[in-house]
Coordinates of C-alpha atoms in Angstrom, one line a residue:
X1 CA 116.2 128.7 73.4
X2 CA 116.1 126.3 70.2
X3 CA 115.1 128.3 67.1
X4 CA 112.0 127.2 65.6
X5 CA 112.1 125.1 62.5
X6 CA 115.4 124.0 63.5
X7 CA 115.8 120.0 63.8
X8 CA 117.9 119.5 67.6
X9 CA 120.6 117.4 68.7
X10 CA 120.0 116.3 71.4
X11 CA 123.5 115.2 70.9
X12 CA 123.8 114.3 66.9
X13 CA 155.1 108.8 46.8
X14 CA 155.1 107.0 46.5
X15 CA 158.6 107.4 45.3
X16 CA 158.8 107.2 41.7
X17 CA 160.0 103.6 41.1
X18 CA 164.1 103.1 39.6
X19 CA 164.3 102.9 35.9
X20 CA 164.3 99.4 35.3
X21 CA 167.8 98.2 34.7
X22 CA 169.7 95.0 32.7
X23 CA 171.8 91.9 33.3
X24 CA 172.9 91.5 36.9
X25 CA 171.6 94.9 38.1
X26 CA 168.5 93.2 38.5
X27 CA 169.4 91.5 41.0
X28 CA 170.6 95.1 42.7
X29 CA 166.8 96.4 42.4
X30 CA 165.4 92.9 43.5
X31 CA 167.6 93.2 46.6
X32 CA 167.0 96.6 47.0
X33 CA 163.0 96.3 47.1
X34 CA 163.5 92.8 49.3
X35 CA 165.4 95.0 52.0
X36 CA 162.6 97.9 51.9
X37 CA 160.5 95.5 52.5
X38 CA 162.3 93.9 55.3
X39 CA 162.0 97.8 56.5
X40 CA 158.9 98.8 56.8
X41 CA 156.8 95.0 57.9
X42 CA 156.3 95.9 60.4
X43 CA 155.1 99.1 60.7
X44 CA 151.9 97.8 57.5
X45 CA 151.2 95.3 60.6
X46 CA 150.5 97.5 63.3
X47 CA 148.7 99.5 61.3
X48 CA 146.2 96.7 60.3
X49 CA 146.2 95.8 64.7
X50 CA 143.9 99.0 64.7
X51 CA 142.4 97.9 61.2
X52 CA 142.9 99.1 58.0
X53 CA 144.4 102.6 57.1
X54 CA 144.0 103.9 54.1
X55 CA 147.0 105.8 52.2
X56 CA 145.0 108.8 51.6
X57 CA 146.7 111.7 48.9
X58 CA 147.6 114.9 48.2
X59 CA 146.0 116.2 44.7
X60 CA 148.1 115.6 42.0
X61 CA 151.4 114.1 44.6
X62 CA 150.5 110.7 45.8
X63 CA 150.8 109.2 49.1
X64 CA 153.4 112.4 50.8
X65 CA 152.6 115.4 52.5
X66 CA 153.9 118.0 50.0
X67 CA 158.1 119.4 50.9
X68 CA 157.9 122.8 52.6
X69 CA 161.3 124.6 53.1
X70 CA 164.2 122.4 53.2
X71 CA 161.8 119.5 54.9
X72 CA 161.1 116.2 52.8
X73 CA 157.8 114.8 52.4
X74 CA 156.8 112.8 54.9
X75 CA 154.5 110.0 53.6
X76 CA 150.8 110.3 54.9
X77 CA 148.5 107.4 56.9
X78 CA 145.0 108.2 57.9
X79 CA 144.6 106.0 61.2
X80 CA 141.1 104.9 60.7
X81 CA 139.9 105.2 64.6
X82 CA 138.6 108.8 65.4
X83 CA 140.4 109.5 68.8
X84 CA 139.4 109.0 72.5
X85 CA 141.2 108.9 76.3
X86 CA 142.8 105.6 75.1
X87 CA 144.9 105.7 72.1
X88 CA 147.8 103.6 70.9
X89 CA 151.4 106.1 69.9
X90 CA 153.4 106.7 66.9
X91 CA 156.2 104.0 68.8
X92 CA 153.5 101.5 69.9
X93 CA 152.8 102.5 73.4
X94 CA 149.0 102.4 74.4
X95 CA 148.8 105.5 76.5
X96 CA 145.9 107.0 78.7
X97 CA 144.9 110.6 79.3
X98 CA 142.7 111.6 81.8
X99 CA 141.8 115.0 83.9
X100 CA 143.2 114.9 87.7
X101 CA 141.2 116.4 90.6
X102 CA 142.7 119.2 90.4
X103 CA 141.8 119.3 86.4
X104 CA 144.9 119.1 85.3
X105 CA 145.3 116.5 82.2
X106 CA 147.6 113.8 83.2
X107 CA 149.3 110.8 80.8
X108 CA 150.4 107.5 81.3
X109 CA 151.9 105.1 79.1
X110 CA 150.1 102.1 79.8
X111 CA 151.4 99.5 78.6
X112 CA 154.6 100.0 75.7
X113 CA 155.0 98.3 73.0
X114 CA 156.8 95.2 75.0
X115 CA 154.0 95.2 77.9
X116 CA 156.4 97.0 80.5
X117 CA 154.7 97.9 83.4
X118 CA 152.5 101.2 83.4
X119 CA 154.9 104.6 83.3
X120 CA 153.6 106.7 86.3
X121 CA 151.4 109.7 85.6
X122 CA 152.7 112.4 84.3
X123 CA 151.0 116.4 84.9
X124 CA 150.6 118.0 80.6
X125 CA 149.4 121.1 82.7
X126 CA 145.6 122.6 81.5
X127 CA 142.2 123.0 83.6
X128 CA 139.7 120.4 81.6
X129 CA 136.4 120.5 81.8
X130 CA 136.3 117.2 80.5
X131 CA 137.6 114.5 79.6
X132 CA 140.6 114.9 77.7
X133 CA 141.6 113.1 74.4
X134 CA 144.2 112.0 72.2
X135 CA 144.0 111.2 68.3
X136 CA 146.5 110.2 65.7
X137 CA 147.3 112.8 63.2
X138 CA 148.4 112.1 58.7
X139 CA 151.9 112.4 60.7
X140 CA 151.6 109.2 62.4
X141 CA 152.0 111.9 65.7
X142 CA 149.6 112.0 68.9
X143 CA 148.1 115.3 69.7
X144 CA 145.7 115.8 72.9
X145 CA 142.6 117.4 73.0
X146 CA 140.7 119.6 76.0
X147 CA 137.3 122.1 76.3
X148 CA 139.7 124.2 79.3
X149 CA 137.2 125.8 82.3
X150 CA 137.6 128.7 80.8
X151 CA 135.2 127.2 77.5
X152 CA 138.1 127.4 74.9
X153 CA 139.0 124.1 73.1
X154 CA 142.3 123.8 74.1
X155 CA 145.0 121.2 71.0
X156 CA 149.1 119.7 72.0
X157 CA 150.9 118.7 68.9
X158 CA 152.9 115.4 69.6
X159 CA 151.6 115.5 72.8
X160 CA 153.3 111.8 73.5
X161 CA 157.0 113.1 73.2
X162 CA 158.9 113.3 75.9
X163 CA 158.8 117.5 75.3
X164 CA 155.4 117.4 75.8
X165 CA 154.5 118.8 79.8
X166 CA 157.1 121.5 78.5
X167 CA 154.9 122.3 75.8
X168 CA 152.2 125.1 76.1
X169 CA 148.3 123.9 75.0
X170 CA 148.0 126.1 72.4
X171 CA 144.4 127.8 73.1
X172 CA 142.0 127.2 69.4
X173 CA 139.0 129.2 71.5
X174 CA 135.5 129.0 70.7
X175 CA 134.3 130.5 73.3
X176 CA 131.3 129.2 76.4
X177 CA 132.4 124.9 75.0
X178 CA 131.5 122.4 77.3
X179 CA 132.1 118.4 77.9
X180 CA 134.4 116.2 76.4
X181 CA 135.4 116.9 72.9
X182 CA 135.2 114.9 69.6
X183 CA 137.7 114.7 67.2
X184 CA 138.5 112.5 64.5
X185 CA 141.4 112.7 61.8
X186 CA 139.7 113.4 57.8
X187 CA 140.5 111.8 54.5
X188 CA 143.2 113.9 54.0
X189 CA 144.9 113.3 58.0
X190 CA 144.5 116.5 59.4
X191 CA 142.3 116.2 62.2
X192 CA 139.1 118.0 62.9
X193 CA 136.7 118.6 66.0
X194 CA 133.5 118.7 67.0
X195 CA 132.3 120.8 70.1
X196 CA 129.4 121.4 72.0
X197 CA 128.7 125.0 73.0
X198 CA 127.1 125.8 76.2
X199 CA 123.9 126.8 74.4
X200 CA 123.6 123.1 72.9
X201 CA 125.4 124.7 69.5
X202 CA 127.4 122.4 67.7
X203 CA 130.6 124.1 66.2
X204 CA 133.5 122.4 64.5
X205 CA 137.3 123.2 63.6
X206 CA 139.4 121.9 61.1
X207 CA 143.6 122.2 60.6
X208 CA 144.9 123.8 57.8
X209 CA 148.0 121.3 57.2
X210 CA 148.5 118.2 58.9
X211 CA 150.3 118.7 62.3
X212 CA 150.3 122.6 62.2
X213 CA 149.2 125.5 64.7
X214 CA 147.9 126.6 61.8
X215 CA 143.3 125.9 62.0
X216 CA 140.1 126.9 60.1
X217 CA 137.5 129.7 61.9
X218 CA 134.9 128.0 64.3
X219 CA 132.4 127.4 62.1
X220 CA 129.1 128.8 62.8
X221 CA 127.0 126.7 64.6
X222 CA 125.6 123.2 63.2
X223 CA 121.9 123.3 62.2
X224 CA 121.8 120.8 65.5
X225 CA 121.4 121.7 69.3
X226 CA 122.5 118.5 72.0
X227 CA 122.5 118.1 75.6
X228 CA 124.9 115.8 75.9
X229 CA 128.4 115.4 74.1
X230 CA 129.1 114.1 70.5
X231 CA 130.8 111.4 69.1
X232 CA 132.5 111.0 65.6
X233 CA 133.9 108.6 62.7
X234 CA 134.8 108.5 59.1
X235 CA 132.3 106.4 57.3
X236 CA 133.9 103.9 54.6
X237 CA 134.3 106.0 52.3
X238 CA 136.4 108.6 54.5
X239 CA 133.5 110.9 55.4
X240 CA 133.3 112.5 58.9
X241 CA 130.1 111.9 60.7
X242 CA 129.3 113.5 63.8
X243 CA 126.6 111.8 66.1
X244 CA 124.4 113.0 69.1
X245 CA 121.0 112.7 71.7
X246 CA 118.9 115.6 70.9
X247 CA 116.4 117.4 73.4
X248 CA 113.8 115.3 71.7
X249 CA 115.8 112.1 72.6
X250 CA 116.8 111.0 69.3
X251 CA 119.3 110.3 67.5
X252 CA 121.2 113.3 65.2
X253 CA 123.6 112.8 62.0
X254 CA 125.6 114.8 60.2
X255 CA 127.8 114.1 57.8
X256 CA 130.2 115.4 55.1
X257 CA 129.3 116.2 52.0
X258 CA 132.6 115.6 50.6
X259 CA 135.5 114.2 51.7
X260 CA 137.6 116.8 53.8
X261 CA 135.8 119.4 53.3
X262 CA 134.1 120.9 56.4
X263 CA 131.1 120.9 54.3
X264 CA 128.2 119.5 55.8
X265 CA 124.5 118.0 54.6
X266 CA 121.2 118.8 56.6
X267 CA 121.3 116.6 59.4
X268 CA 119.5 113.1 59.6
X269 CA 116.6 112.5 62.1
X270 CA 117.7 108.8 62.8
X271 CA 115.0 108.1 65.5
X272 CA 115.0 106.3 68.8
X273 CA 113.9 107.3 72.5
X274 CA 117.7 107.7 74.5
X275 CA 120.1 109.5 76.6
X276 CA 123.1 110.5 77.6
X277 CA 126.3 109.4 75.0
X278 CA 126.3 107.7 71.7
X279 CA 129.7 105.9 71.0
X280 CA 130.3 104.6 66.8
X281 CA 132.6 101.6 65.5
X282 CA 132.6 100.0 62.1
X283 CA 131.5 96.4 62.1
X284 CA 133.6 93.7 59.2
X285 CA 131.8 95.2 57.3
X286 CA 131.9 98.5 57.3
X287 CA 128.6 99.6 58.1
X288 CA 128.8 102.2 61.0
X289 CA 126.9 101.4 63.8
X290 CA 125.9 103.8 66.9
X291 CA 125.2 101.9 70.2
X292 CA 123.3 104.3 73.3
X293 CA 120.5 103.6 75.9
X294 CA 117.1 103.9 76.1
X295 CA 115.1 105.8 78.9
X296 CA 115.7 102.5 81.1
X297 CA 119.1 101.8 80.4
X298 CA 118.8 98.9 77.9
X299 CA 121.7 99.1 75.6
X300 CA 120.1 100.6 71.8
X301 CA 121.5 99.9 68.2
X302 CA 120.8 101.1 65.1
X303 CA 123.5 100.3 62.1
X304 CA 123.9 101.3 58.2
X305 CA 122.3 99.0 55.7
X306 CA 125.6 99.0 53.5
X307 CA 128.7 101.1 54.5
X308 CA 128.7 104.3 54.2
X309 CA 125.4 104.3 52.3
X310 CA 123.3 106.7 55.3
X311 CA 120.2 104.2 55.2
X312 CA 120.0 102.1 58.7
X313 CA 118.0 99.7 59.6
X314 CA 116.6 100.9 62.6
X315 CA 117.0 99.9 66.5
X316 CA 117.0 97.6 68.0
X317 CA 117.5 96.4 71.6
X318 CA 120.3 93.9 72.9
X319 CA 118.4 94.0 76.1
X320 CA 121.1 94.4 78.6
X321 CA 121.0 97.8 80.8
X322 CA 123.8 99.2 82.0
X323 CA 124.6 101.7 84.2
X324 CA 126.5 104.0 82.3
X325 CA 127.6 105.6 78.9
X326 CA 128.6 102.1 76.3
X327 CA 132.3 102.4 74.8
X328 CA 132.1 100.1 71.4
X329 CA 135.2 98.8 69.9
X330 CA 136.1 96.4 67.2
X331 CA 138.2 93.6 67.7
X332 CA 141.3 92.4 66.6
X333 CA 138.5 90.4 64.2
X334 CA 137.0 93.7 64.0
X335 CA 134.2 92.2 66.1
X336 CA 132.4 95.2 67.2
X337 CA 132.0 94.9 71.7
X338 CA 130.5 96.7 73.4
X339 CA 131.4 97.2 77.5
X340 CA 130.0 99.4 79.7
X341 CA 128.8 99.1 83.7
X342 CA 126.3 96.9 86.2
X343 CA 124.5 99.1 88.8
X344 CA 127.6 97.4 91.1
X345 CA 130.2 98.6 89.3
X346 CA 131.0 94.9 87.8
X347 CA 132.1 95.4 83.5
X348 CA 129.8 93.8 80.8
X349 CA 131.1 92.8 77.8
X350 CA 128.4 92.7 75.3
X351 CA 128.5 90.4 71.3
X352 CA 126.7 93.2 69.1
X353 CA 125.7 90.9 66.7
X354 CA 123.3 89.1 68.3
X355 CA 121.1 89.9 71.3
X356 CA 121.2 85.8 72.0
X357 CA 124.4 85.9 72.6
X358 CA 124.7 86.2 76.5
X359 CA 127.1 89.2 77.9
X360 CA 130.4 87.9 80.0
X361 CA 130.9 90.0 83.4
X362 CA 135.0 90.6 84.1
X363 CA 134.0 92.3 88.0
X364 CA 135.3 95.2 89.2
X365 CA 134.5 97.8 91.0
X366 CA 134.6 100.8 88.8
X367 CA 132.4 104.2 89.4
X368 CA 133.1 105.2 85.8
X369 CA 134.3 104.0 82.3
X370 CA 137.6 106.0 81.7
X371 CA 138.2 104.6 78.0
X372 CA 138.5 101.2 75.4
X373 CA 141.0 100.6 72.4
X374 CA 143.3 98.0 71.7
X375 CA 147.6 98.1 72.0
X376 CA 149.4 97.3 70.0
X377 CA 148.9 93.3 69.4
X378 CA 145.3 93.8 68.7
X379 CA 144.4 92.9 73.0
X380 CA 141.7 95.3 74.4
X381 CA 142.5 97.6 77.9
X382 CA 139.9 98.9 79.2
X383 CA 140.0 101.6 82.5
X384 CA 138.4 102.9 84.3
X385 CA 137.9 105.0 87.9
X386 CA 137.3 102.5 90.6
X387 CA 135.3 103.4 93.3
X388 CA 137.9 103.7 96.0
X389 CA 138.8 107.2 93.6
X390 CA 142.5 104.7 91.6
X391 CA 142.8 104.2 88.0
X392 CA 142.5 101.0 87.7
X393 CA 142.5 98.5 84.4
X394 CA 142.1 95.1 82.8
X395 CA 142.6 93.4 79.3
X396 CA 142.2 90.5 76.7
X397 CA 145.9 88.4 76.9
X398 CA 145.0 87.2 73.2
X399 CA 143.5 89.4 71.0
X400 CA 139.7 88.4 70.5
X401 CA 139.8 86.1 73.2
X402 CA 140.6 85.2 77.1
X403 CA 140.8 84.7 79.1
X404 CA 140.9 88.3 80.4
X405 CA 143.4 88.8 83.3
X406 CA 142.1 90.1 87.0
X407 CA 141.4 94.2 87.8
X408 CA 144.8 95.6 87.9
X409 CA 145.4 99.4 90.6
X410 CA 148.8 99.7 89.2
X411 CA 147.9 102.8 87.7
X412 CA 147.7 104.6 90.5
X413 CA 146.2 108.5 91.0
X414 CA 143.8 109.9 92.7
X415 CA 140.3 111.3 90.0
X416 CA 136.5 112.8 90.0
X417 CA 133.9 110.5 88.1
X418 CA 132.7 113.6 86.4
X419 CA 129.6 111.6 86.9
X420 CA 128.9 110.2 82.7

């Protein structure tokens, strides 16, 4: 029962520079700097494939994590993207996580950095009630999460590594959680998870250190209630924002009060008459855009007036009816694209900037979308469970452009749609 007067949330370093030398030693310094640039340039180029990745700092020590024991400090680079079933790992492979027929978590390296064939499904164990999600932390390592059939949240660090199948999942507790968790790195690169309990309350838990099994206690329920899965994204200032659709069918938002604080402002009612699960992306101007379905299945959009302003322009009906939850993602040019299914199972690609641009129908016979992501070159890949139960995929042949490939079932496997 929702307490009175509570808003209802149906789901809302840098190393010290070398001393300047005189004479011929200048040439040695320039050569060293040039070599460093050549080594780091590919890393920088990759980070930009997924958008800008601001370097954040520990207080008093820019650009590094403090030294622990005999381990040297590690650079902190925070991905701008929240977690999802499809994500690029720390060696540029596009990895896909999915829930198998027996509820175990399965992993497939869908695309390698060189574009090689999929790796095949590896069973990571566990017993998931919703979709598993992956996310990169402040060290660039890939972590995986799922809500278990026992109602607890489970976490695996370095989930992309070969030893991951033999590494036990860490039980982060939570009690009576349901659905798919929402996860993102905060402004310091520590991971934060927002999850929904079976009574609709929203709870959060956060790492105490990057890459650590040491986490905070679960927060007291945030003053919001949700009936569907949550969405999470950092804004242009680095604050985490949680979104969901409430029992009143309106979109609610909760924002951090300060960077990496795990302290939350009172929820804001963003209105609308919505259902399902919202999807959030940042446009090329740094504004958060939220997409959800109206009661008749029409695609609805609301976006910030300015970057990180928390002022919203109001809902716009983009006019396209979809048969499942939309997934929004920026392309290689920063243009936000939305992907969703028609009633016949074909894939719709919708340009978010204008309702005047006709959607592109990419065909297919898909029962449920699983994930959408850019690979390390900026090409968008879309994955879904086919109506025959296998995992199918389609992708751009060039970043931010077409033509697209044909649908492929080479990922294989047998899956059951969750029913949205």
